[in-house]
Structures are given as C-alpha cells and as structure tokens.
XYZ file of C-alpha atoms in Angstrom:
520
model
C 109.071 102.371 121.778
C 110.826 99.698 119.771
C 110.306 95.813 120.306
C 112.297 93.131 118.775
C 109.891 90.090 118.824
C 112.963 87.789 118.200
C 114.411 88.840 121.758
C 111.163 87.851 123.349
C 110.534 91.284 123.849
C 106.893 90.397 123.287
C 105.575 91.438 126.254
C 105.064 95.306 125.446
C 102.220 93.129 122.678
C 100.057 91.819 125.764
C 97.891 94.552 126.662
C 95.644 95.660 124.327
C 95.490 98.168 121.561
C 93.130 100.672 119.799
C 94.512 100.023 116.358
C 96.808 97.306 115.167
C 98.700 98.440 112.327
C 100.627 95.809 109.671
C 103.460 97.483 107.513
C 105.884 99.646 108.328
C 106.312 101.138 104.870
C 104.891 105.190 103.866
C 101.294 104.062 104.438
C 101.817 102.257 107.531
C 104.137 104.824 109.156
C 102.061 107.754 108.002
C 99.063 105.782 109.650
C 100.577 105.048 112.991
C 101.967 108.397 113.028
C 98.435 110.164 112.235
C 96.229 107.851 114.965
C 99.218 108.312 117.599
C 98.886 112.126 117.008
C 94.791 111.731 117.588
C 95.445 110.486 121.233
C 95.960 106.474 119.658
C 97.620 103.404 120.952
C 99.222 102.041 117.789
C 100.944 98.652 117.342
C 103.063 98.988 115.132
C 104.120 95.598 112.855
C 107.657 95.298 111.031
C 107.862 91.708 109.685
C 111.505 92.800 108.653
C 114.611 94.449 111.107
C 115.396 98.221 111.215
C 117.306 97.520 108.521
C 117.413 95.301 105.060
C 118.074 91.423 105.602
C 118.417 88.292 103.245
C 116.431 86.716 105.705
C 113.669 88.790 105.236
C 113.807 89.453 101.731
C 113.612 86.040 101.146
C 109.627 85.659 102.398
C 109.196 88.203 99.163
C 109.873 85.522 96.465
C 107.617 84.197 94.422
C 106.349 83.673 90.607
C 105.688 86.065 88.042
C 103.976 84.143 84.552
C 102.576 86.925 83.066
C 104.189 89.910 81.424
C 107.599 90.595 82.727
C 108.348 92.277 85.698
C 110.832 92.411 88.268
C 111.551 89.769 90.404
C 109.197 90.089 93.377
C 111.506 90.044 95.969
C 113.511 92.846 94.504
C 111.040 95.245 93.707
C 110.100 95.905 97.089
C 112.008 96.313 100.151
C 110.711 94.446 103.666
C 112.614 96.038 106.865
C 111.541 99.640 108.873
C 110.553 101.930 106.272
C 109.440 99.352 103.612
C 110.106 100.088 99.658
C 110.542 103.988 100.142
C 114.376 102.792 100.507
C 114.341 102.249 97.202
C 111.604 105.155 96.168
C 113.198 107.683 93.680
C 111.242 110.180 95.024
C 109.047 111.897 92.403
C 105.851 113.020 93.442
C 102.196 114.401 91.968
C 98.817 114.453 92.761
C 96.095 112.622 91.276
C 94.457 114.365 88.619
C 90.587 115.604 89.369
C 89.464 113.648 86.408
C 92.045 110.505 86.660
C 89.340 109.491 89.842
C 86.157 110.026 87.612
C 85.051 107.330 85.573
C 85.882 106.990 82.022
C 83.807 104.954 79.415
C 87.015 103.568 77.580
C 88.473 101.636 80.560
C 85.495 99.826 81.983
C 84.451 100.066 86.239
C 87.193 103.362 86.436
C 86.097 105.641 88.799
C 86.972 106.101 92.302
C 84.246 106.509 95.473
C 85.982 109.278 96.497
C 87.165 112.339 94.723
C 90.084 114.451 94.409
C 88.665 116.751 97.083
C 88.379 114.672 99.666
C 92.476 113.986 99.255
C 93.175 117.889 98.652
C 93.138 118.945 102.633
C 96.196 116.810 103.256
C 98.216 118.597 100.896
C 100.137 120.796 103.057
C 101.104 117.687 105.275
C 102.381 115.180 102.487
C 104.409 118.218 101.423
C 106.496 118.372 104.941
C 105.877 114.643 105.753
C 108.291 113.701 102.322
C 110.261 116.714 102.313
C 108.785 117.692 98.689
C 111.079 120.305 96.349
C 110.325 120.934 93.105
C 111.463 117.573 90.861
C 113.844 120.234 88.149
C 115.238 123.095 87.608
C 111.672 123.647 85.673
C 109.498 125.602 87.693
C 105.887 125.639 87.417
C 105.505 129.447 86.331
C 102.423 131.505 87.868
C 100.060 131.457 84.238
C 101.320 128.090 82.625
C 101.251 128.161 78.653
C 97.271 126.547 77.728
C 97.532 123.552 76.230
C 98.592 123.184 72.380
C 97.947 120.104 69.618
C 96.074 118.054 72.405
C 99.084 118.330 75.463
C 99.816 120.310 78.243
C 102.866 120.631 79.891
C 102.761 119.252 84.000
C 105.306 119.912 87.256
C 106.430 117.358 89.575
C 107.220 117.336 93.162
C 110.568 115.328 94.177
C 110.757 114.186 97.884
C 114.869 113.445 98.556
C 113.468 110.919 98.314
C 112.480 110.649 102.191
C 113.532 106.865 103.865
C 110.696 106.764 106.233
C 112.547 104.433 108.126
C 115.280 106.737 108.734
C 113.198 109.547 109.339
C 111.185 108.573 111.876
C 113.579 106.175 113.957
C 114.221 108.106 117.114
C 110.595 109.462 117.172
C 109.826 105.716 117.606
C 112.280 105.216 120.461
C 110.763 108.006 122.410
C 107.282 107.446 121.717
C 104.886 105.958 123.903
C 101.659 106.033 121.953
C 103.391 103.467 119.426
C 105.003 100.225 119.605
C 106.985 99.186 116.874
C 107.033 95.436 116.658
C 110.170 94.255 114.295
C 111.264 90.504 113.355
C 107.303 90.232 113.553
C 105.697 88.150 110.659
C 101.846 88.043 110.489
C 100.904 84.538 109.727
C 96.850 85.026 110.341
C 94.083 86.841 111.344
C 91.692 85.307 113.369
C 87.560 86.214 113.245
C 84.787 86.000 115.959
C 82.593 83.329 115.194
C 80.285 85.244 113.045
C 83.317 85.621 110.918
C 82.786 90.032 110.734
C 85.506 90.939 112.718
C 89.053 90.684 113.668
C 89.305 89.250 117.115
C 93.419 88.945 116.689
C 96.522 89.035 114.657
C 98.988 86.042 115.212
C 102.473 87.235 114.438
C 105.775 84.802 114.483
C 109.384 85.538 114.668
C 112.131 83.899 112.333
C 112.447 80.740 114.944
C 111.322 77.729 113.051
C 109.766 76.028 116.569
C 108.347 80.094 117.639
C 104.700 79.308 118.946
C 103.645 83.106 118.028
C 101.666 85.242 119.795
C 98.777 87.709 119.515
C 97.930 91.197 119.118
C 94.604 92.344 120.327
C 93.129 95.735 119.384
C 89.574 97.143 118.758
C 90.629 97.911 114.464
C 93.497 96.761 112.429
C 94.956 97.736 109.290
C 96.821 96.235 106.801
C 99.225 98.000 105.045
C 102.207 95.935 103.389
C 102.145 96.499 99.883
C 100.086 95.926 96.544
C 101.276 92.447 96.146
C 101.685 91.356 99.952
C 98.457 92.374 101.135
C 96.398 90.068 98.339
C 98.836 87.472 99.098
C 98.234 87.502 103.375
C 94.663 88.091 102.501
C 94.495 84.989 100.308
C 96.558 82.814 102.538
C 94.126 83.394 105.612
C 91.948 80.470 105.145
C 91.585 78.592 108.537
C 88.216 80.418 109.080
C 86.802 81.658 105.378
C 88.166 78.787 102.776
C 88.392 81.698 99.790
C 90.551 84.378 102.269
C 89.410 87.067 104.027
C 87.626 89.952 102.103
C 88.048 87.435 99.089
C 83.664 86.524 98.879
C 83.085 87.930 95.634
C 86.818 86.439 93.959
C 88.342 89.506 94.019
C 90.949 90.091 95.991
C 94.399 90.183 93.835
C 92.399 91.050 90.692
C 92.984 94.149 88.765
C 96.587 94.415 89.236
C 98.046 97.325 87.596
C 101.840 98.815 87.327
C 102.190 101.473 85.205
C 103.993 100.547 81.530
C 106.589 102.764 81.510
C 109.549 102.628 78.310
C 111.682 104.376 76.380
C 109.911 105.369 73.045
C 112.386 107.055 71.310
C 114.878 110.014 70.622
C 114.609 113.787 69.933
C 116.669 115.984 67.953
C 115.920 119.834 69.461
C 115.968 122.411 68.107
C 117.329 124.752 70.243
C 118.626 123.473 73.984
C 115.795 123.086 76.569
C 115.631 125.155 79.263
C 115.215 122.615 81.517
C 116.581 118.910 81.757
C 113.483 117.001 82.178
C 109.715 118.336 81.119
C 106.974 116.250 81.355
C 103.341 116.647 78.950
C 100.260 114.634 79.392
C 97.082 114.690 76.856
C 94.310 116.729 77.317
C 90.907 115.351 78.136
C 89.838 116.354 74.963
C 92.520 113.902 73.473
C 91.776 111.082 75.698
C 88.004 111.060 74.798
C 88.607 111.776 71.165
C 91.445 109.054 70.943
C 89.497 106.654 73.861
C 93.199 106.258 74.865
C 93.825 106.020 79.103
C 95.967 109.189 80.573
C 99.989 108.954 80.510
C 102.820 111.180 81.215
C 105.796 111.711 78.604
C 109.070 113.021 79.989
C 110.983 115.382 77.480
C 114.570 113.992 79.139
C 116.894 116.100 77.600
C 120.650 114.096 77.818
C 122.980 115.651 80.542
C 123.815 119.588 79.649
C 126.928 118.992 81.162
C 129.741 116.368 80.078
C 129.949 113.418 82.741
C 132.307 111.418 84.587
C 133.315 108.236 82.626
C 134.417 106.082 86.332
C 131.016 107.182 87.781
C 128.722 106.224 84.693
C 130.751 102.655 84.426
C 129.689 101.854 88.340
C 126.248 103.312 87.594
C 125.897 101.037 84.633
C 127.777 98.105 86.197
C 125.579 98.753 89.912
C 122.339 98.907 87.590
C 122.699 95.605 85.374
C 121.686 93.134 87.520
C 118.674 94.258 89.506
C 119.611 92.577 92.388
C 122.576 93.903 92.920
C 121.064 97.610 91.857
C 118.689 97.271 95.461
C 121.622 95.328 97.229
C 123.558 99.034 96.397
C 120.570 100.699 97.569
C 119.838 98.894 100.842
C 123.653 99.246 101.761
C 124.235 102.612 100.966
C 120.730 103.936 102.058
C 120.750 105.982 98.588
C 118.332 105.294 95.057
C 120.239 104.548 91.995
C 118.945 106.456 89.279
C 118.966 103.553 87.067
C 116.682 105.568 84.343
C 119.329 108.245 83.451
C 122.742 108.116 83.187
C 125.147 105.389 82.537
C 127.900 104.763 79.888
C 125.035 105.499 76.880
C 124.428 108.817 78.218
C 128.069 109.282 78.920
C 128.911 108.552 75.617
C 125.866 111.351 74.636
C 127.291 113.522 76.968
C 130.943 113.614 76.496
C 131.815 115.658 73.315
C 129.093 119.114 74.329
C 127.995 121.191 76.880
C 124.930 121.684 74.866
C 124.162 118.183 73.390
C 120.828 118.803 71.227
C 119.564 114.935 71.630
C 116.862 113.992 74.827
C 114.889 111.198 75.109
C 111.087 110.495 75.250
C 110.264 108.183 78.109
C 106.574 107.168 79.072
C 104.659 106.042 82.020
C 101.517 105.352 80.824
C 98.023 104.354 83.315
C 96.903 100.615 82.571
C 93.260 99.664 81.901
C 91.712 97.538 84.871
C 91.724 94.046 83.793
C 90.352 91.184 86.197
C 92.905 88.542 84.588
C 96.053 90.792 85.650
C 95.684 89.153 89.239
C 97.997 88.073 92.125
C 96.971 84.673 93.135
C 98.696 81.844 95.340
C 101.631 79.594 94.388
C 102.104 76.024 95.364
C 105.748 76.941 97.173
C 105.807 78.298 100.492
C 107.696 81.009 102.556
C 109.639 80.193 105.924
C 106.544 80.656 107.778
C 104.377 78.051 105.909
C 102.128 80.749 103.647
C 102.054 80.382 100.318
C 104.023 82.728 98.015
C 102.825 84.616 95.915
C 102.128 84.111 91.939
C 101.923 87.003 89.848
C 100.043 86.868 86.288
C 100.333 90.378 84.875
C 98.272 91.121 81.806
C 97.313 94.029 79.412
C 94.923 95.583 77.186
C 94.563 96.408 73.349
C 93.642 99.758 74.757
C 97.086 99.788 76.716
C 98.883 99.160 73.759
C 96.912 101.683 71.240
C 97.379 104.197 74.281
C 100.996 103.639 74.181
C 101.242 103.987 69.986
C 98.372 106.676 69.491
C 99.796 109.235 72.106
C 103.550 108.656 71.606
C 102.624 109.573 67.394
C 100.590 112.368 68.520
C 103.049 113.641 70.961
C 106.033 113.365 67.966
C 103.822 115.616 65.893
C 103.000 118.141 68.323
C 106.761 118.768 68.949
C 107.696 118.867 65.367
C 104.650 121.577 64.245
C 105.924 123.666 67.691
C 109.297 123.464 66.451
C 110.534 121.610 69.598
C 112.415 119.126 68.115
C 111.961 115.815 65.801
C 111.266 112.676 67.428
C 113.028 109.452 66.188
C 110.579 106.864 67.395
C 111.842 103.329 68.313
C 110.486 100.385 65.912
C 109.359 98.650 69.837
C 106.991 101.556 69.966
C 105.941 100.977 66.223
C 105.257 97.264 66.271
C 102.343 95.134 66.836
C 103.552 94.045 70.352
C 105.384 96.828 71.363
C 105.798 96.020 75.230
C 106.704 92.693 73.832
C 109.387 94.153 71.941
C 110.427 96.676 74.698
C 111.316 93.708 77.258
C 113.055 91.980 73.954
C 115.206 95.037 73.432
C 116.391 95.244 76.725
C 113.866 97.395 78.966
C 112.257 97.368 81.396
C 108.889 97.987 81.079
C 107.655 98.125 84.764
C 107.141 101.340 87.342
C 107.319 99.261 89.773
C 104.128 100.388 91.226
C 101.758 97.883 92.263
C 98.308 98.611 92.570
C 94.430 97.614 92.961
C 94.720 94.498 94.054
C 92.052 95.388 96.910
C 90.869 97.997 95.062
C 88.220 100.596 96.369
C 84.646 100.748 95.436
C 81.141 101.154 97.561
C 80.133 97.938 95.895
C 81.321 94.916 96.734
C 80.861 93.254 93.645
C 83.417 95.575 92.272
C 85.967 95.948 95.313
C 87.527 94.744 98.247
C 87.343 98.001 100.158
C 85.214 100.691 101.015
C 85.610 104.413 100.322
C 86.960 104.478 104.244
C 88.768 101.535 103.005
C 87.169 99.069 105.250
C 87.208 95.490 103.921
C 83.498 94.421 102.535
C 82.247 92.587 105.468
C 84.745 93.212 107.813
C 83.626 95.516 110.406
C 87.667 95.977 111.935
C 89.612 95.715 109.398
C 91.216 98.645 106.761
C 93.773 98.247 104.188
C 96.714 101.197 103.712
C 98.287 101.611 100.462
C 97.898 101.508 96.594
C 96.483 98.206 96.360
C 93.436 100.597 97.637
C 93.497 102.639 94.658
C 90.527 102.251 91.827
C 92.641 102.986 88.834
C 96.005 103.646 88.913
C 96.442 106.934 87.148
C 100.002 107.524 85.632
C 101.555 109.327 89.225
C 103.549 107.826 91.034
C 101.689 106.464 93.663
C 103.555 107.582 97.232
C 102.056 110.609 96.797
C 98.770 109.081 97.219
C 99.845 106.546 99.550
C 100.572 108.940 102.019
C 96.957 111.200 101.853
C 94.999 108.156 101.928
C 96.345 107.035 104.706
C 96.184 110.837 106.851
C 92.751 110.335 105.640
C 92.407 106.442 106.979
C 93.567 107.657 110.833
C 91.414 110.620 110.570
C 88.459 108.247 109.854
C 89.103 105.999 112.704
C 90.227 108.227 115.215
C 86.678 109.740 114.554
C 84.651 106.850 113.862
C 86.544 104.822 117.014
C 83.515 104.825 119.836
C 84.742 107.597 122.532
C 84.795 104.845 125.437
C 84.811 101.687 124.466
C 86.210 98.975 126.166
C 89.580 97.559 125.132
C 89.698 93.968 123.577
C 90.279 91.455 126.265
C 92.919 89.293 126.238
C 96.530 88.677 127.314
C 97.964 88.658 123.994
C 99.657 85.087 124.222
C 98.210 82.130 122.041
C-alpha cells in the first residue's frame, strides 16, 4: 500500500515493523521486494513523491571542492524509483578477481567473493529486464586474449525505472508500505547506543513535528553520497555519527574516471557498433595498473537525423536541463553518443571508418576522496553534503599505460590506428579532460561505507551490518570494497537479494515486535 506522509496518512507507520527500509531506489526496492517475498513486513521510505520534484531535488545540493563532478543534486534522482530514472542501463558482473585483493591499490579486496553474488544471477536478469547491450553477441568459444586484452559482453537493462515498474505491485501489496514525502531526519539508539530503537521521518511542512517508525532491523539504502551524509548528520546520541567510530564513514569515495581518449581509423568496418576490451590479469600485475574497460565505439553505421542530433546536443549541454528531459519524459538521454559531432561523422557514409575509444577506468581507494559535512543546511535542518573527490598517480598511469597499450594492440591486429588525444598524453590528463570539455565522471558513487570484516577498514560487515550496530544494514554501492570498472546496478541489485535473504534468515522466528505507537 502507498502512504503519502504529507496527507497525514501516517497512521499505516504506527504499528510496528520487521524491517524498516530507507530508499526507494534499485537497492531499496529490490530489498523490500525480496523480505516481503520471505513472509516480511517492510516499511518502505520515499523521502521524494512518485514522481521527480524541485522540492525534493533541492535537499540533494551541496559542495563539490575536489575534482570535478556533477552537481550533486543532478546526478542523482530523489522520488519512487531513485537514480535508475536516469540509469542508461548497461549492465555486468563483477569480475572474480576485481573482489580479490590486489597489491597495487592498497586494502582492495572484498569479504565476500564473486560466488557468493553468482546465485542471484538468474533474478537480476528478469528483475532489470537484461538484453544483450549490441548487436555483438557473446559467441559460444570467445577469441583468447591477444597483446594483453580480451574482448568482454555487456548486459543492457531498457534501462528498467524501478519506480515505474513496480508501482501497482505497491498499491496492492500488503506486506509493504511505501511511505512517500517522508524525509529521515535521525535515527535514534537504546541507551547502550548498539541498536536502532527508531527512525524519525518529517514531511516538507516547516512546523511538521515528525513521527516514528519502529521495526526490529532497518536498512539504509539512499545512495553513495546520501547515506555518508545521514550517517554523519546523526549526532544527537554519538557526536562523530553513527557507524562513524573509527573516522570512516564517507572515506574512500570512488566514481569511476571515465573520458574520451581518442579516435580510430579502421580498417575495415566493425561488425558491431560498440565492443568493449579490458586487460588481462597478466597486464594489470605486470603494468601494477587497476582494471578498466575500453569501448571500441564505432560512429553511427547509418547517416543520422540533423533536427534530432541538434535537440540531443542542445537537451545535453546543460546538465540540468539533460535530467530535467529525463525526469519529464521518463526516458535516458544518451548524452555519450550522438549529437551534432557525430552527425557531422555520420552524414556523408553508410560505412564511416572512424570510432572512438572511450574509457571507464576503476579508481584506487584513497581515504582523502571523502564525503564530509558542509556548513549549509537542507530544508530539514541537516547539513548538506561536501564532496572532496581525489585521485591517484596510479589512476592516472592506469589511464596513460593501458590506453598506449590498447593503441598498439589494435594497430599490430590490424584493427585500426588510434589517434590519441594530447588530454590522454599530458601530465594531468583528467585535468585536461574537464579543461577540454568532458566530463570525466560515471556518475557512480561508491565506498563511502565500504565493506570489510574489520572495522578499522570499513563501515560494514560482509552481511553489511554497520560495525557496532546490531539493527542496522546499509543497501547500495557505497557498500562496495573497490569499485571495479562495471557499472554498479548490476551489483546493487545482488547485494541487496543477498541482504533480505540474510535477514529474513537471521530475523529470530518469534520475536516480539518493537513496542511503540509510532508517534514522537
């Protein structure tokens, strides 16, 4: 059932709950979903509407001082179905040895491996709709790998609007109540300060009193940058935030770099339009470089329309306005291909021999690429968030060793020759990416709560249970040890299957509900 907290519909929040769960985005959806389906009841908690509003966008804004990056209330979306409305939709697994630990970028390594993820396979596939990203299809015995690369197949989800998709199984539903309008402005401990006791929630109303949702776990799941910053912000009990004992929560931030390197001149046209290669272990130990993917983006086989590139470019120049076109039309620009520069690529051939080499490359975990606290405040008297993101020497030299490696390898397999941007050549050649133009954000956000059986190194557990918390779990890829070069949804959505198996099997068989009437 669906409750809008700002219609004092707040009574279906008195009684309570098994599991109290914050975020209505693909972890906090998949989450509900999961612990409804093991017999559950859910609250569900939508600090935004069932659809995308200024006035809840706003609570998203905040600082960034560090490398640039989008502006934070843009590059994620707060209303039912969080930022998969503006999710493009490409999909892959984590790679075995992307969760192993790897000398060259210091405390990688997950707790958990690719097997324990693997089961849930079958249900991210249906649960985002997953097709295969191209027209290039994995084939049965892939080519081995050649000159230190191998050659790797993407999923592509529509991309699924979680929102959308689940909408009417939340009006019928009984096991679940959605909560929207419904801001969390603090979690409150027992007095021995190890467990949740309740979540205080608030509407938009600048005199609403609030009110309380009591259940036996909660679960936090509203993004890599919001759940540091409500973590942080909790202070009326623990002065340093909640899960924050050892200075680490909002540490580690990581996006993936991702840029345009440079041009290729084919010889012969591709088969496909996009391909995508990523280095071999072998290369990565031998070059102590960190993994990335290259996509071999071959420019539009056929020619394009000239009105539809000029909105595309026009819709796509301010970022703002790119996600105000998204929110409204319920579609992703594809911002990354396309345009009046691949029009003008496009327009004289069928057969244009020129691609592009673009790269999304994993970033080394760094405990000065944080999200911390500014001194301005949102509507509901939290402080906003300040973003300081920072990189490595070994992000850069993975950037410059792998993109020169990868232009020889398609030159001696006579693929094509690579005209490599001077950005890419430089000393500071993210520096000169974001001078020339680009963008060099996935807008991915990730391990700010990262996961790691020691406390001294994490903020969650492998069962991603906050250190010292005994109730409380985070969702999402602020959860994730390193961040890989996938996208993360992907993994988003098996860690949290995995999250409502644990509890629904770990939650004691008869114990007795919270107490409490769920009114402050």
């Amino acid at each position: 059932m669906i409750f809008d907290v700002e219609t004092n519909e707040r009574s279906a929040f008195a009684r309570p709950f098994d599991v109290c769960v914050i975020g209505s985005g693909p972890a906090g959806i998949t989450l509900a979903r999961r612990l409804a389906g093991r017999g559950l009841d859910v609250a569900l908690m939508e600090g935004g509407g069932l659809e995308w509003s200024e006035e809840s966008q706003a609570v998203y804004a905040g600082e960034s001082v560090g490398l640039s990056s989008p502006d934070l209330d843009i590059a994620r979306v707060r209303c039912l179905g969080g930022s998969s409305g503006h999710w493009n939709g490409l999909c892959r697994a984590f790679e075995a040895a992307d969760m192993r630990p790897r000398p060259q970028n210091p405390l990688s390594g997950w707790p958990i491996t690719r097997a324990d993820l693997d089961p849930y396979q079958a249900e991210v596939a249906e649960i985002l709709d997953l097709v295969p990203a191209s027209d290039d299809v994995p084939p049965a015995n892939p080519d081995p790998p050649q000159d230190g690369f191998r050659q790797v197949w993407y999923w592509r989800s529509a991309p699924t609007r979680f929102g959308e998709k689940y909408l009417d199984e939340f009006k019928r539903t009984e096991r679940i109540a959605l909560g929207v309008q419904a801001n969390l402005v603090d979690l409150r401990l027992d007095d021995d300060l190890t467990r949740v006791t309740g979540a205080v929630f608030r509407g938009y109303a600048a005199d609403d009193p609030g009110f309380t949702v009591r259940a036996r776990h909660y679960c936090l799941c509203t993004g890599g940058y919001e759940n540091p910053r409500l973590l942080l912000n909790f202070t009326s009990q623990i002065p340093a935030g909640i899960g924050n004992q050892n200075d680490l929560v909002g540490r580690y931030f990581c996006d993936h770099l991702r840029m345009q390197v440079g041009e290729v001149l084919f010889s012969a046209t591709p088969e496909a339009e996009v391909r995508y290669f990523t280095p071999t272990e072998e290369f990565l130990a031998e070059h102590r470089t960190l993994n990335i993917v290259l996509h071999l983006d071959h420019y539009r086989r056929k020619a394009l329309s000239l009105p539809e590139e000029l909105m595309r470019s026009t819709q796509c120049a301010v970022p703002f306005v790119e996600r105000l076109v998204e929110a409204m039309t319920g579609d992703a620009l594809q911002c990354d291909r396309g345009g009046l520069e691949d029009w003008l690529a496009s327009r004289d051939s069928v057969a244009n021999p020129w691609g592009r080499v673009v790269v999304n490359s994993e970033q080394a975990l760094n405990p000065e690429s944080r999200v911390t606290l500014a001194e301005t405040r949102d509507a509901f008297g939290l402080q906003r968030i300040r973003l300081n993101w920072q990189t490595r020497e070994i992000d850069t030299r993975t950037l410059q060793d792998t993109t020169l490696a990868f232009a020889a390898h398609l030159a001696e397999r006579n693929v094509g020759r690579a005209r490599l941007y001077d950005s890419i050549l430089g000393a500071q050649p993210l520096l000169a990416a974001v001078a020339d133009g680009q963008q060099v954000s996935g807008w991915h956000h990730m391990c700010t709560t990262r996961m790691s059986d020691d406390p001294k190194t994490g903020v969650v557990d492998r069962n991603c249970r906050v250190h010292g918390i005994a109730n409380l779990h985070v969702g999402g890829s602020s959860v994730f040890s390193t961040p890989g070069f996938q996208n993360p949804t992907y993994t988003i959505v098996q860690l949290a299957l995995r999250l409502g198996d644990h509890l629904a099997e770990t939650l004691p068989a008869g114990e007795a509900p919270v107490p409490g009437d769920g009114q402050d």
